[in-house]
XYZ file of C-alpha atoms in Angstrom:
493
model
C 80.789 95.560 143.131
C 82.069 97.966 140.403
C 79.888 100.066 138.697
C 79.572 99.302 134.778
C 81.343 101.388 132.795
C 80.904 104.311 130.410
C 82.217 102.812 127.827
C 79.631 100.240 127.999
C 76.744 102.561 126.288
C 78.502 104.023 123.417
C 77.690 102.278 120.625
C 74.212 101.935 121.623
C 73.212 104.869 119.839
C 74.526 104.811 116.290
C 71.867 102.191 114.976
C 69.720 104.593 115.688
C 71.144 107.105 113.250
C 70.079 104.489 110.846
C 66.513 105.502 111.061
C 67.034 108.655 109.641
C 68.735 107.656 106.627
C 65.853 107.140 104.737
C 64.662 110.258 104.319
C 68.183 111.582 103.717
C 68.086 115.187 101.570
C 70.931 116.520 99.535
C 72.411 113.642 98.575
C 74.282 113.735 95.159
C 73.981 111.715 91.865
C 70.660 110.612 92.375
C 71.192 109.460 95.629
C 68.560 111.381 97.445
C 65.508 111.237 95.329
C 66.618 107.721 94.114
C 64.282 104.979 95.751
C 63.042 103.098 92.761
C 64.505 102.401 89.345
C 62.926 104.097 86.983
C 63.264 107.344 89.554
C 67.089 106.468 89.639
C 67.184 106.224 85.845
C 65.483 109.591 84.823
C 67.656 111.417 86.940
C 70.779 109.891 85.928
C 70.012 110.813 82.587
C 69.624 114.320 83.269
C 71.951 115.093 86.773
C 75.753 116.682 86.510
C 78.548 114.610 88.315
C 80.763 116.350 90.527
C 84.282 116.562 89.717
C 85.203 118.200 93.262
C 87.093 115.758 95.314
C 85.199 115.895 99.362
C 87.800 116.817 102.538
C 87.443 116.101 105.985
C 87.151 118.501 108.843
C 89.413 116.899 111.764
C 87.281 118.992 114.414
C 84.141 117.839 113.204
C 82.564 114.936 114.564
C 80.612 113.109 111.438
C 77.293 111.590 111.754
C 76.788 108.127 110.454
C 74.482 109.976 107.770
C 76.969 112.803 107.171
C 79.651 110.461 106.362
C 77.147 107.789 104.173
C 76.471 111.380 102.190
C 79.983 111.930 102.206
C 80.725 108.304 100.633
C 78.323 108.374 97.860
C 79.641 112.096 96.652
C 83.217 110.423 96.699
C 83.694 106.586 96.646
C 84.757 105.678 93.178
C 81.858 102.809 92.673
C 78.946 105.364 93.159
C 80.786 106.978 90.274
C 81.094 104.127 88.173
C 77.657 102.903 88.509
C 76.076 106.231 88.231
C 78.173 106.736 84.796
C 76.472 103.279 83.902
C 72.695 104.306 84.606
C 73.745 107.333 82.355
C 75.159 105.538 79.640
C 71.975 103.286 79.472
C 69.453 106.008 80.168
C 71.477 107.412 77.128
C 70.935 104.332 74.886
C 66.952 104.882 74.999
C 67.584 108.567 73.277
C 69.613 106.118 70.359
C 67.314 103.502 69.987
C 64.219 106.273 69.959
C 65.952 107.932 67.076
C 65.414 104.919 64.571
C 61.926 106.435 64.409
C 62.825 109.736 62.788
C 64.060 110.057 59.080
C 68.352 111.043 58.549
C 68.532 113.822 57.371
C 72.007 114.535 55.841
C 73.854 116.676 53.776
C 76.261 116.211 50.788
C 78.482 118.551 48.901
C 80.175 117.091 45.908
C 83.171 119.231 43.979
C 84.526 117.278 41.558
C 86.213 117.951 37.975
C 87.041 115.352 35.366
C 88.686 115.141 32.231
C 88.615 112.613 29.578
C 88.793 112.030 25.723
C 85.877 111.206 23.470
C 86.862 109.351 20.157
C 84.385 110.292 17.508
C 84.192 109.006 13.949
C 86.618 110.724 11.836
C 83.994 111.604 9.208
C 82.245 113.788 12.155
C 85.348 114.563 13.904
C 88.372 115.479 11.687
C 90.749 114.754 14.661
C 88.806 111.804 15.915
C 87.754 112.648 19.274
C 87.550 115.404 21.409
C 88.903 116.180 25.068
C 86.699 117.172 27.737
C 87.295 118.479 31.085
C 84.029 118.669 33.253
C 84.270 120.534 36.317
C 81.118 120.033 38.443
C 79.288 121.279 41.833
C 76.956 119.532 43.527
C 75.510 120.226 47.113
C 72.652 117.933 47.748
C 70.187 116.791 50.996
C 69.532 113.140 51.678
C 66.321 112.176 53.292
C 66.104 108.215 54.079
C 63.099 107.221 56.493
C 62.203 103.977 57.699
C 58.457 103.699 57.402
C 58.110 99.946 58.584
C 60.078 97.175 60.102
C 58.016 94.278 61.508
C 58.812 95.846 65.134
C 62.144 95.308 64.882
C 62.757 99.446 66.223
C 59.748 98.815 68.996
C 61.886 95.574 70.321
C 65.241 97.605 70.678
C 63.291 100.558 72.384
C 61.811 98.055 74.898
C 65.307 96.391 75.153
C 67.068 99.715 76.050
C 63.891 100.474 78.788
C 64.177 97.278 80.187
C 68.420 97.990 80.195
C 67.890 101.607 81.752
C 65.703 100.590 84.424
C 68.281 97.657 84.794
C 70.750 100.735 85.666
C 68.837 102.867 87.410
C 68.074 99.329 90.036
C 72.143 98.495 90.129
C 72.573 102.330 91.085
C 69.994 101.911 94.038
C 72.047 98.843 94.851
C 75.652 100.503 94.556
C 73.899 102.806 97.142
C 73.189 100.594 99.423
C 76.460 98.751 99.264
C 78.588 101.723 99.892
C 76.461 102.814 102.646
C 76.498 99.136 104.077
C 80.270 99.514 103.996
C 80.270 102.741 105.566
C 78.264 101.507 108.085
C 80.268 98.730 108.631
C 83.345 100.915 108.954
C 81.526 103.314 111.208
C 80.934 100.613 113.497
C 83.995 98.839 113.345
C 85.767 102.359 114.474
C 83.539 102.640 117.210
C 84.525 99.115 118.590
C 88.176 99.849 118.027
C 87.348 103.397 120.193
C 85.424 101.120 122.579
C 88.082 98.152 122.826
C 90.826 101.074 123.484
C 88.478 102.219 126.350
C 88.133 98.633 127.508
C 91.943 98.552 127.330
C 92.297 101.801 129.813
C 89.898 100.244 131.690
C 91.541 97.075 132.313
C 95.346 99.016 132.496
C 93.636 100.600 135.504
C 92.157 97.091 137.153
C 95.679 96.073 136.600
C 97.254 98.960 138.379
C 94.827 98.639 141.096
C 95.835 94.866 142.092
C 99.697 96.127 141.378
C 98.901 98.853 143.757
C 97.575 96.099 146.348
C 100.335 93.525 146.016
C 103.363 96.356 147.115
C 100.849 97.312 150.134
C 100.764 93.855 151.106
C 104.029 93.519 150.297
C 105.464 96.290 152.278
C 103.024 94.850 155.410
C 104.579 91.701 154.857
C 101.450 89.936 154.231
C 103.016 89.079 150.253
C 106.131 87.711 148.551
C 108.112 89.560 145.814
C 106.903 86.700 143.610
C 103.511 88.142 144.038
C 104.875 92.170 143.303
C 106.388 90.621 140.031
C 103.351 88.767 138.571
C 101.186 91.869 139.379
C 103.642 94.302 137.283
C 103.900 92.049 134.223
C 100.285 92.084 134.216
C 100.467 95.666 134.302
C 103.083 95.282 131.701
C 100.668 93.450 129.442
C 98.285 95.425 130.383
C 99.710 98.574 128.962
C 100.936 96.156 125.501
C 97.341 95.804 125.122
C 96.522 99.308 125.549
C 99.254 100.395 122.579
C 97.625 97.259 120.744
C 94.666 98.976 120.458
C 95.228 102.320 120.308
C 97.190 101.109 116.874
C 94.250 99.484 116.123
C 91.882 102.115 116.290
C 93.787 104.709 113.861
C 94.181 101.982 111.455
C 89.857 102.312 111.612
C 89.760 105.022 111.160
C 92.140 105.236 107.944
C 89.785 102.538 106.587
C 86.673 104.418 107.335
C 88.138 107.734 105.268
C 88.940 104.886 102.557
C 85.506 103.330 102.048
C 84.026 106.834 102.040
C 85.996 108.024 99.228
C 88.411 110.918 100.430
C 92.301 110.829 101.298
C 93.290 108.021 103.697
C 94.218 109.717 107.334
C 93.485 108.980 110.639
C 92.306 112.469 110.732
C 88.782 111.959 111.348
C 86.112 112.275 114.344
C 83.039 110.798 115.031
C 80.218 111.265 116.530
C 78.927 108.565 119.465
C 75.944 109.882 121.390
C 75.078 108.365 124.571
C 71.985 106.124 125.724
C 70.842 105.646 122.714
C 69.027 102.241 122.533
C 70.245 98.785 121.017
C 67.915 96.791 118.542
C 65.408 94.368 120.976
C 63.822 92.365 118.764
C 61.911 92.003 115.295
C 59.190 93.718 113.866
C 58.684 90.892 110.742
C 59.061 86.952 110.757
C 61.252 85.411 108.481
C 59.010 84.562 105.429
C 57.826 88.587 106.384
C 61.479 89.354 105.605
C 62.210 86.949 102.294
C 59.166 88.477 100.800
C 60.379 92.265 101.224
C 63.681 90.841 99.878
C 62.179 89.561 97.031
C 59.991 92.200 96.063
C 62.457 95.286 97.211
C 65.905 94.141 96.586
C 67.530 96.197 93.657
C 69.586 93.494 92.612
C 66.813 91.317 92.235
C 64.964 94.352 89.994
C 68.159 94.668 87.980
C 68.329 90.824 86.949
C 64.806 91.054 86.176
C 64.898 93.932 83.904
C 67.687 91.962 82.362
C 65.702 89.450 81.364
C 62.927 91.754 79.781
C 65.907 93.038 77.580
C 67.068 89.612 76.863
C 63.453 88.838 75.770
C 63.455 91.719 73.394
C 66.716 91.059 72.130
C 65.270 88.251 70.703
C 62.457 89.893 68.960
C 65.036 91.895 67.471
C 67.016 89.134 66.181
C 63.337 87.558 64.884
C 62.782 90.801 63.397
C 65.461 90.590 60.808
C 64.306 87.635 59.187
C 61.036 89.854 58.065
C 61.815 93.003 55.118
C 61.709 96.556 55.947
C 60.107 99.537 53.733
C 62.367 102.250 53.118
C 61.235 105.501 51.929
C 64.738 107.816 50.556
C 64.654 110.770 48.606
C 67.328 113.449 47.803
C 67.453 116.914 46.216
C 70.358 119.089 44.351
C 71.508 121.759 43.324
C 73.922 120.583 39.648
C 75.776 122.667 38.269
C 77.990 121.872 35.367
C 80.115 123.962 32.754
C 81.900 121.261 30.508
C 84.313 122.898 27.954
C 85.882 120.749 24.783
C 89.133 121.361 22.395
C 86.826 121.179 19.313
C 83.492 122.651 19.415
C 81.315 124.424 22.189
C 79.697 122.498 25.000
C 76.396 123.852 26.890
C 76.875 124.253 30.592
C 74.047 123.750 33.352
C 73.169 124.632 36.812
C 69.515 122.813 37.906
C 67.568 121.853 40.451
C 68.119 117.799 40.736
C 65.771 115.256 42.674
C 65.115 111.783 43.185
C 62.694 109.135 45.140
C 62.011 105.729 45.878
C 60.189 103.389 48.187
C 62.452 100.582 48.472
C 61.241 96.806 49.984
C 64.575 95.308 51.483
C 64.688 91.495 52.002
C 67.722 89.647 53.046
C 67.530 86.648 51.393
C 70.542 85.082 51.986
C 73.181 85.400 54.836
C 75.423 83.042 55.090
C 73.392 82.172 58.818
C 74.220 85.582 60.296
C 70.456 85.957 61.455
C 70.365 82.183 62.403
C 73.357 82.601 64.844
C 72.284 86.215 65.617
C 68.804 84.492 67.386
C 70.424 81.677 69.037
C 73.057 83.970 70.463
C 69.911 86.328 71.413
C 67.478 82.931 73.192
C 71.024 81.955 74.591
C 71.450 85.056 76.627
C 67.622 84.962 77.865
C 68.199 81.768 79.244
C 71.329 82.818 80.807
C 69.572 85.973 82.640
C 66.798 83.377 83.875
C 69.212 81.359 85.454
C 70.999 84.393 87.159
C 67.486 85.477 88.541
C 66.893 81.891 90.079
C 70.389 81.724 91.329
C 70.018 85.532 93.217
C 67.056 84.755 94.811
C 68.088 81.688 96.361
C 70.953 83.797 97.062
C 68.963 86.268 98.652
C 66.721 84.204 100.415
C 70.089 82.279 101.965
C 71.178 85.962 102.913
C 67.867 86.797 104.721
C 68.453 83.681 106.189
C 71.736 84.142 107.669
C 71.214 87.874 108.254
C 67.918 86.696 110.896
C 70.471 84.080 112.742
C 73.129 86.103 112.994
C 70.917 89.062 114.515
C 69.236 86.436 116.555
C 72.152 85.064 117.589
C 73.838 88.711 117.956
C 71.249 89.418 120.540
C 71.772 86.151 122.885
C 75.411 86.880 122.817
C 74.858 90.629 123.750
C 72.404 89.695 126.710
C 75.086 87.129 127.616
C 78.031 89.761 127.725
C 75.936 92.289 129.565
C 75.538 89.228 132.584
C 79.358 88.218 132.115
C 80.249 91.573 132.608
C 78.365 91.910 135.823
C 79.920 88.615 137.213
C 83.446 89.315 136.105
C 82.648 92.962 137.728
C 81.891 91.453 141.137
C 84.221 88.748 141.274
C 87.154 90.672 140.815
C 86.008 93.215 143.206
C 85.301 90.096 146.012
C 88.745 89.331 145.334
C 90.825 91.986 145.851
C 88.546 92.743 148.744
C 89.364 89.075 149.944
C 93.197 89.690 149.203
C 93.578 92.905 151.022
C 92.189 91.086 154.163
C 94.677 88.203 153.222
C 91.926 85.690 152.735
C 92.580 84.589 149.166
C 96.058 84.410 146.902
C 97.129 87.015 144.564
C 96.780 84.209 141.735
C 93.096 84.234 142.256
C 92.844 88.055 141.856
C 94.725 87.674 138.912
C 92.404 85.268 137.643
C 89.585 87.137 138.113
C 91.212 90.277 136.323
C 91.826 88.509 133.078
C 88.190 87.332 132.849
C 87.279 90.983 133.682
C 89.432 91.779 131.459
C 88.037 89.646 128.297
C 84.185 90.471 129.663
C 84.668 93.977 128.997
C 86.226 92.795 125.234
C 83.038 90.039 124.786
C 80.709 93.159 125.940
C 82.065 95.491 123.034
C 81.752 92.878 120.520
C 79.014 91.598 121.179
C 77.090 95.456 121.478
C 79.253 96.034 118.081
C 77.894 92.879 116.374
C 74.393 93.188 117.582
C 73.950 96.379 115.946
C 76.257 95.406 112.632
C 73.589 92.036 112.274
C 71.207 94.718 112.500
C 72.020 97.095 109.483
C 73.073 93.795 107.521
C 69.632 92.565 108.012
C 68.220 95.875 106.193
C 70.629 95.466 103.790
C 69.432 92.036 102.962
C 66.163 93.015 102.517
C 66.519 95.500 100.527
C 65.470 98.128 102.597
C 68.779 99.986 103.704
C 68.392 103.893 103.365
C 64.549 103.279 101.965
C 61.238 104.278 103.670
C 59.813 100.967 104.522
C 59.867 100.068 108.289
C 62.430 98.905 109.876
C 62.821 94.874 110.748
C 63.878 95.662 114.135
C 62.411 97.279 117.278
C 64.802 99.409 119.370
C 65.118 98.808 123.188
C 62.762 101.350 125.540
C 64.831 104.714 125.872
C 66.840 103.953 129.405
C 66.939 106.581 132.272
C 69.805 107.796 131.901
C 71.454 105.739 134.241
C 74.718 103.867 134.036
């Protein structure tokens, strides 16, 4: 019986690599230092974005971390989202500065001329014309002392929105390096199905190899020769099949992570590293860190605390607001006339007030205003109801599919064995001319798609795996995992 093959154990160790991505360091925009909202809020308000554009090394082989810290330097959503976070963390800053008077400044040149009629008996010509030039530079003051809350609702309303962005930049994260993942993965089965498709070029060879011996011992037909080289034939269509195959992977991996589509990438499979065996949390274990740690379910949550204070705000303007304003000048004034002298001025001007403002009356602005406000909280309650259902059918699905991933891998490890030593009993029973060529072919097509089931199902087992962190919540954070890797082998293959 054959031996099982290398290529058997290769993508056993990248869901290890996982594990480390927690702790990752260095990571850009937030990414590193990110792992709750508020965290990935302050630092969006404060970090740089990079402008440089990442390139690939084609002698390197990347890491499944190297490239996830690749993809969220580069892909275009980390961008957009991080902008986001910014933009909202920004928002608090203009919703804090209701609470501080406006200052401003005002600079008025002006000069006017006009004609004042006067009485005749006073004024022999009946009026006079005057031409008033004037300068002005003056400082406004306006302060809002008090306004029912109305400024302490749009404060909380821009919190609740920043820590809203600071949770969807988390979950960007986690996306993109889900996707990476994914591509990683998907690369590594196209690598491994090309292997599988060398492999099974060379089981076709082999039986080729034996009908022309028998052949040329006259213990087989021509027929016999012919069927054995057109599997070889298909054999080798299969082969260029996947080899295409594979380069296309890997110009969708350098996609998803953001720098110049090529095939011009390497990565990096280690060897005998072990598969996930089992799980570490049941299933209502696993909908309650989903729950309580998914971003998007923080996100739609802090939406709804700035819904709610969107409609104190709209309450708010029902109720008056004090207003304290002052302003002080500097007038200066030199009129001149075409009959008689006219005294020019340059003072110090002031002026204050304390102002109640009351709408009264507005044509149902404010009434619309508040529905508009109570419409949108209800909206964001129904979006939290409907994601975590939604997330609760994900952990769902995630668990089957992982346990199902795992009876289909220990299913293609056995179907690999049998297909092994059933093709090897039958070209061993052809060569001694005690079964038919047909049967050997038979028996290298099923090796043939064991070797294909044994890559897929390896490749799925470990993709179920990372989509079952994802669903949680927990991808690249410092909980524990959900699943328990297999005992470190031997060494032996």
């Amino acid at each position: 019986m054959q031996r099982r093959s290398n290529f058997s154990f290769r993508l056993m160790p990248l869901f290890f690599v996982l594990w480390t991505l927690s702790p990752l360091t260095g990571l850009p925009q937030c990414a590193g230092i990110a792992s709750t909202p508020i965290s990935a809020s302050d630092c969006a308000a404060h970090a740089v974005p990079l402008d440089k554009k990442a390139t690939l090394d084609p002698g390197h082989p990347y890491t499944l971390a190297e490239l996830i810290d690749i993809a969220e330097r580069n892909n275009p959503r980390t961008h957009v989202v991080w902008e986001l976070a910014k933009q909202r963390a920004e928002n608090l800053g203009v919703a804090k500065s209701a609470y501080y008077p406006v200052l401003a400044g005002l600079a008025v040149f002006s000069d006017q001329r006009f004609y004042a009629p006067f009485p005749k008996a006073l004024e022999p010509q009946g009026g006079n014309m005057i031409e008033t030039p004037l300068v002005q530079p003056e400082i406004t003051l306006e302060y809002l002392l008090f306004d029912f809350g109305k400024r302490e609702a749009k404060v909380d309303a821009a919190t609740a929105e920043k820590l809203a962005g600071g949770a969807n930049f988390i979950q960007a994260n986690q996306e993109i390096a889900f996707l990476v993942a994914s591509g990683y993965y998907k690369l590594l089965t196209a690598q491994e199905r090309l292997q599988a498709a060398k492999e099974t070029l060379k089981t076709a060879q082999t039986t080729q190899d034996a009908a022309e011996d028998q052949l040329t011992n006259g213990r087989s037909t021509l027929p016999d020769v012919l069927n054995a080289r057109a599997e070889t034939s298909q054999a080798v269509f299969d082969m260029e099949s996947a080899d295409g195959d594979e380069k296309i992977a890997r110009v969708s991996l350098t996609e998803t992570i953001g720098v110049e589509p090529s095939p011009d990438i390497m990565i990096d499979a280690q060897k005998n590293a072990p598969l996930p065996e089992s799980l570490t949390l049941s299933i209502n274990e696993l909908i309650d860190r989903a729950l309580a740690d998914r971003p998007d379910l923080m996100a739609q949550a802090a939406e709804i605390r700035a819904a709610d204070d969107e409609v104190r705000v709209a309450k708010a303007e029902y109720r008056p607001k004090i207003v304290l304003s002052g302003a002080a000048a500097q007038t200066s004034v030199w009129p001149t006339a075409d009959y008689g002298q006219l005294g020019a001025v340059s003072e110090p001007t002031w002026s204050a007030a304390l102002e109640v403002q009351w709408r009264i009356f507005d044509g149902g602005e404010r009434k619309n205003e508040l529905a508009i406000a109570e419409s949108k909280r209800r909206s964001a309650q129904d979006v939290l109801t409907a994601k975590h259902d939604q997330a609760t059918r994900e952990v769902w699905t995630a668990f089957i599919a992982f346990r199902t991933a795992q009876k289909k891998e220990q299913a293609a490890v056995a179907l690999l064995e049998s297909a092994n030593a059933s093709y090897s009993a039958s070209l061993d029973a052809y060569k001694y001319g005690v079964k038919n060529l047909v049967d050997v072919l038979t028996a290298e097509k099923q090796l043939a798609l064991a070797r294909l089931s044994g890559v897929s199902a390896r490749s799925q087992l470990l993709l179920e795996a990372v989509d079952l962190e994802f669903a949680t919540g927990n991808l690249l954070r410092s909980k524990p995992p959900a699943t328990k890797l297999q005992p470190q082998n031997d060494g032996k293959q």
